Coordinates of C-alpha atoms in Angstrom, one line a residue:
M1 CA 129.6 117.4 86.4
K2 CA 126.4 119.3 86.1
L3 CA 123.4 116.8 86.2
I4 CA 120.3 117.8 84.2
R5 CA 116.9 115.9 83.6
F6 CA 115.3 117.0 80.2
Q7 CA 111.7 116.2 79.1
P8 CA 110.7 115.6 75.6
Y9 CA 107.2 116.4 74.6
E10 CA 104.7 114.1 76.3
S11 CA 107.6 112.0 77.8
I12 CA 109.0 111.2 81.2
P13 CA 112.0 113.1 82.1
K14 CA 115.4 111.8 81.0
P15 CA 118.8 112.0 82.6
G16 CA 121.5 114.2 81.0
I17 CA 124.7 116.1 81.4
Q18 CA 125.3 119.7 80.7
R19 CA 128.9 120.0 79.3
P20 CA 131.2 122.9 80.0
D21 CA 130.3 124.5 76.7
G22 CA 126.6 124.5 77.6
T23 CA 125.6 121.7 75.3
R24 CA 123.5 118.8 76.7
I25 CA 123.7 115.1 76.2
D26 CA 121.4 112.3 76.9
V27 CA 122.9 109.8 79.4
S28 CA 119.8 107.4 79.6
G29 CA 122.0 104.6 78.3
F30 CA 123.9 104.7 81.7
C31 CA 120.9 105.2 84.1
A32 CA 117.1 105.5 84.1
D33 CA 116.9 108.6 86.4
Y34 CA 118.9 110.6 89.0
D35 CA 117.1 109.0 92.0
E36 CA 117.9 107.3 95.4
F37 CA 119.4 104.2 93.7
F38 CA 121.7 106.5 91.5
F39 CA 123.0 108.5 94.2
G40 CA 123.2 105.7 96.8
S41 CA 125.3 103.5 94.4
G42 CA 128.0 106.0 93.7
G43 CA 126.2 107.2 90.6
P44 CA 128.1 110.4 90.0
T45 CA 131.4 108.7 90.1
R46 CA 130.3 105.8 88.0
L47 CA 128.8 108.1 85.6
A48 CA 132.0 110.1 85.2
A49 CA 133.9 106.9 84.3
W50 CA 131.3 105.8 81.9
L51 CA 131.4 109.1 80.1
E52 CA 135.1 108.9 79.5
E53 CA 134.3 105.8 77.2
H54 CA 130.8 106.5 76.0
G55 CA 130.4 110.3 76.3
D56 CA 131.1 111.1 72.6
H57 CA 128.5 108.7 71.4
C58 CA 125.7 110.1 73.6
P59 CA 122.8 111.8 71.9
V60 CA 122.8 115.5 71.9
V61 CA 119.7 117.0 73.5
D62 CA 118.0 119.7 71.5
P63 CA 118.4 123.0 73.2
A64 CA 114.7 123.7 72.9
T65 CA 113.8 120.7 75.0
P66 CA 112.4 121.7 78.3
L67 CA 114.3 121.0 81.6
A68 CA 112.6 119.2 84.4
A69 CA 113.9 119.3 88.0
P70 CA 117.4 117.8 88.0
C71 CA 116.6 115.0 90.4
G72 CA 113.9 112.3 90.6
R73 CA 111.4 112.8 93.5
P74 CA 113.4 112.4 96.6
S75 CA 112.2 110.9 99.8
K76 CA 112.0 114.2 101.5
I77 CA 112.9 117.9 101.3
V78 CA 114.2 119.3 104.7
C79 CA 114.5 122.9 105.1
V80 CA 116.4 125.0 107.5
G81 CA 114.6 128.3 108.5
M82 CA 116.0 131.5 109.7
N83 CA 119.6 130.6 108.7
Y84 CA 120.9 134.0 107.6
A85 CA 121.5 136.5 110.3
A86 CA 120.1 139.4 108.2
H87 CA 117.0 137.5 107.3
A88 CA 116.3 136.8 110.8
A89 CA 116.7 140.5 111.6
E90 CA 114.3 141.6 109.0
T91 CA 111.4 139.3 110.2
G92 CA 112.0 140.6 113.7
A93 CA 113.0 137.2 115.1
E94 CA 115.9 136.4 117.3
P95 CA 118.8 134.4 115.7
P96 CA 117.9 130.6 116.4
T97 CA 120.3 128.8 118.9
E98 CA 119.7 125.7 117.1
P99 CA 118.7 125.0 113.4
V100 CA 115.0 125.5 112.7
I101 CA 114.0 122.7 110.4
F102 CA 110.7 121.9 108.7
M103 CA 109.5 119.8 105.8
K104 CA 108.3 120.7 102.2
A105 CA 106.3 118.2 100.2
T106 CA 108.2 116.7 97.4
S107 CA 104.9 117.1 95.2
A108 CA 105.9 120.8 95.1
I109 CA 109.0 120.1 93.0
T110 CA 109.0 121.6 89.4
G111 CA 111.5 122.5 86.9
P112 CA 113.6 125.5 86.8
Y113 CA 111.6 127.4 84.3
D114 CA 108.0 126.1 85.0
D115 CA 105.4 128.5 86.3
I116 CA 104.7 129.3 89.9
V117 CA 100.9 128.7 90.5
L118 CA 99.3 130.8 93.2
P119 CA 97.2 128.5 95.4
K120 CA 93.5 128.9 96.0
D121 CA 92.9 131.6 98.7
S122 CA 96.7 132.8 98.4
T123 CA 97.2 136.3 99.4
K124 CA 100.9 136.3 100.7
T125 CA 102.8 134.1 98.4
D126 CA 106.6 135.0 98.8
W127 CA 110.0 134.1 97.1
E128 CA 113.1 132.7 98.8
V129 CA 116.4 131.9 96.8
E130 CA 118.2 129.0 98.6
L131 CA 121.2 126.9 98.3
A132 CA 120.1 123.3 98.4
V133 CA 122.2 120.2 99.1
V134 CA 121.7 116.9 97.5
I135 CA 122.6 113.9 99.8
G136 CA 124.8 111.3 98.4
K137 CA 124.8 108.6 100.8
R138 CA 122.7 107.4 103.8
A139 CA 123.3 109.7 106.8
S140 CA 122.4 108.9 110.3
Y141 CA 123.9 110.5 113.4
V142 CA 126.8 111.7 111.5
T143 CA 129.3 114.1 112.9
E144 CA 130.1 117.4 111.5
A145 CA 133.5 116.1 110.6
E146 CA 131.8 113.5 108.6
A147 CA 128.9 115.4 107.2
M148 CA 130.4 116.8 104.0
D149 CA 131.3 113.2 103.0
H150 CA 127.6 112.7 102.6
V151 CA 127.0 115.5 99.9
A152 CA 126.6 114.3 96.4
G153 CA 126.0 118.0 95.0
Y154 CA 124.2 121.4 95.1
V155 CA 121.2 122.9 93.4
L156 CA 119.4 126.0 93.2
H157 CA 116.1 126.2 95.0
N158 CA 113.3 128.8 95.1
D159 CA 111.6 127.9 98.4
V160 CA 108.2 129.6 97.4
S161 CA 106.2 130.1 100.6
E162 CA 102.5 131.2 101.2
R163 CA 103.0 133.3 104.4
A164 CA 99.4 133.4 105.6
F165 CA 99.3 129.7 105.3
Q166 CA 102.6 129.3 107.0
I167 CA 102.0 131.9 109.8
E168 CA 98.5 132.8 110.3
R169 CA 96.7 129.4 109.9
G170 CA 98.1 127.7 113.0
G171 CA 100.1 124.5 113.1
Q172 CA 103.4 123.9 111.2
W173 CA 105.2 125.8 108.5
V174 CA 104.8 122.8 106.0
K175 CA 101.4 123.8 104.8
G176 CA 102.7 127.3 103.7
K177 CA 105.6 125.7 101.9
S178 CA 104.2 122.7 100.0
A179 CA 101.7 123.8 97.4
D180 CA 102.1 122.5 93.9
T181 CA 104.9 124.4 92.0
F182 CA 106.5 125.7 95.3
A183 CA 109.7 124.1 94.9
P184 CA 111.5 125.0 91.4
L185 CA 114.9 123.2 91.4
G186 CA 117.8 123.5 88.9
P187 CA 118.7 124.1 86.2
F188 CA 121.3 121.4 87.2
I189 CA 122.8 119.6 90.2
A190 CA 126.5 120.6 90.3
T191 CA 128.5 117.7 91.9
A192 CA 130.2 118.4 94.9
D193 CA 133.7 118.8 93.2
E194 CA 132.3 121.5 91.0
I195 CA 131.8 123.9 94.0
E196 CA 135.1 124.9 95.7
D197 CA 133.6 126.6 98.7
P198 CA 129.8 126.4 99.3
H199 CA 130.2 128.9 102.2
D200 CA 131.3 131.6 99.9
L201 CA 128.6 131.8 97.2
R202 CA 126.7 134.7 96.0
L203 CA 122.9 134.2 95.8
W204 CA 120.3 136.7 94.3
L205 CA 116.8 136.9 93.3
K206 CA 114.8 139.4 91.2
V207 CA 111.1 140.2 91.0
N208 CA 110.1 141.7 87.6
D209 CA 113.9 142.6 87.2
E210 CA 114.1 144.3 90.5
L211 CA 116.9 143.0 92.7
V212 CA 115.5 142.1 96.0
Q213 CA 117.8 139.5 97.4
D214 CA 121.6 139.8 97.0
S215 CA 123.8 138.1 99.7
T216 CA 126.4 135.2 100.1
T217 CA 126.4 132.1 102.0
R218 CA 129.0 133.5 104.1
D219 CA 125.9 135.0 106.2
F220 CA 124.9 131.3 107.3
I221 CA 124.2 131.1 111.0
F222 CA 124.7 127.3 110.9
N223 CA 127.1 126.1 108.1
L224 CA 126.4 123.0 106.1
P225 CA 128.2 120.5 108.2
Q226 CA 126.3 121.8 111.3
C227 CA 123.0 121.5 109.4
I228 CA 123.6 118.0 108.0
S229 CA 124.8 116.7 111.3
Y230 CA 122.0 118.2 113.2
I231 CA 119.3 117.0 110.8
S232 CA 120.7 113.4 110.9
R233 CA 120.0 113.3 114.7
F234 CA 116.4 113.5 114.1
M235 CA 115.9 111.5 110.8
T236 CA 117.9 109.3 108.4
L237 CA 118.8 111.2 105.3
L238 CA 118.6 109.0 102.2
P239 CA 120.6 109.4 98.9
G240 CA 118.9 111.9 96.7
D241 CA 117.2 113.7 99.7
I242 CA 117.4 117.6 99.5
I243 CA 118.5 119.8 102.4
S244 CA 117.5 123.6 101.6
T245 CA 119.7 125.7 103.7
G246 CA 117.8 129.0 104.1
T247 CA 117.2 132.3 102.4
P248 CA 118.9 135.7 103.0
S249 CA 117.3 139.0 103.5
G250 CA 115.1 140.6 101.0
V251 CA 112.0 138.5 101.1
G252 CA 108.5 140.1 100.7
L253 CA 107.7 139.4 104.3
G254 CA 110.6 141.5 105.4
M255 CA 109.6 144.5 103.3
K256 CA 107.7 147.5 104.7
P257 CA 105.1 147.4 103.5
N258 CA 104.9 143.7 102.8
R259 CA 105.1 142.8 99.2
Y260 CA 104.0 139.6 97.7
L261 CA 103.7 137.8 94.4
K262 CA 100.9 138.3 92.0
A263 CA 99.7 136.9 88.8
G264 CA 101.8 138.3 85.8
D265 CA 104.9 138.7 88.2
T266 CA 108.3 137.1 87.0
V267 CA 110.9 135.7 89.5
E268 CA 114.5 135.1 88.5
L269 CA 117.2 133.8 90.7
G270 CA 120.7 132.4 90.8
I271 CA 123.7 131.2 92.8
D272 CA 127.4 131.2 91.8
G273 CA 128.2 127.9 90.1
L274 CA 124.6 126.7 90.1
G275 CA 123.1 128.6 87.1
T276 CA 119.9 130.7 87.0
S277 CA 116.2 129.9 86.9
K278 CA 113.2 132.0 86.0
Q279 CA 109.5 131.4 86.9
H280 CA 106.3 133.2 85.7
V281 CA 103.6 133.6 88.3
K282 CA 100.0 132.5 87.5
A283 CA 96.8 132.4 89.3
Y284 CA 95.2 129.1 90.2
G285 CA 93.2 127.8 87.1
Q286 CA 95.0 130.3 84.7
Q287 CA 95.9 128.8 81.6

């Protein structure tokens, strides 16, 4: 299934499904949201069974209705840094010997077509197309062999990053990753059964229609079982949590000269099986 959340005018987001033909239906008769309770209670499996009986009677969503992020606010977003060999090389870093992990504030989450707003004093805001994993059941000290049993699905993520805040201001990366609008997600969560091999997906990103990132998840340094198992040694992953698995080469930081986003730019990105998203870039305070 493809799980969406849509947002009627001046309303809270509602859960829905995108059908194979692209039409969208409202499933708020089944659940209130795609949140920790939904994922932790076997929601995708229960929803699939419910749809067999009720799907034909669900309201159809107007195609013009905006899409919100396809998940309710999770307890955390955990990111894996330097997880593509070519990306590590372009930034001049040695490939890590253990996964590099950092946090991203959940208040950064926005919908797939919402604007990216440059924060105050931003000078080096960058783009990063990433495959993100949605956790389906509580994970603590899971083995690599068990790890994929804890995956509910996958979602497209633009890990927007302010490099000056991240690298030049001291402290941890989180402050360069967490500005409002810095985590566009979606358009949908594809449940795990929809993606045959998450380690063989093309992912790409364009800035102003110029292709700048174009790679595959075959270039992972640490695969998904390794990442999930590793992270679960240091924190409990709760249902609905997001693990963003790193970006390939082609970011602005790696270009010579460096290139960063400015007001008026447009970013478009996609991953095989996970759709595409598009964000316009605005200055802070710009209407």
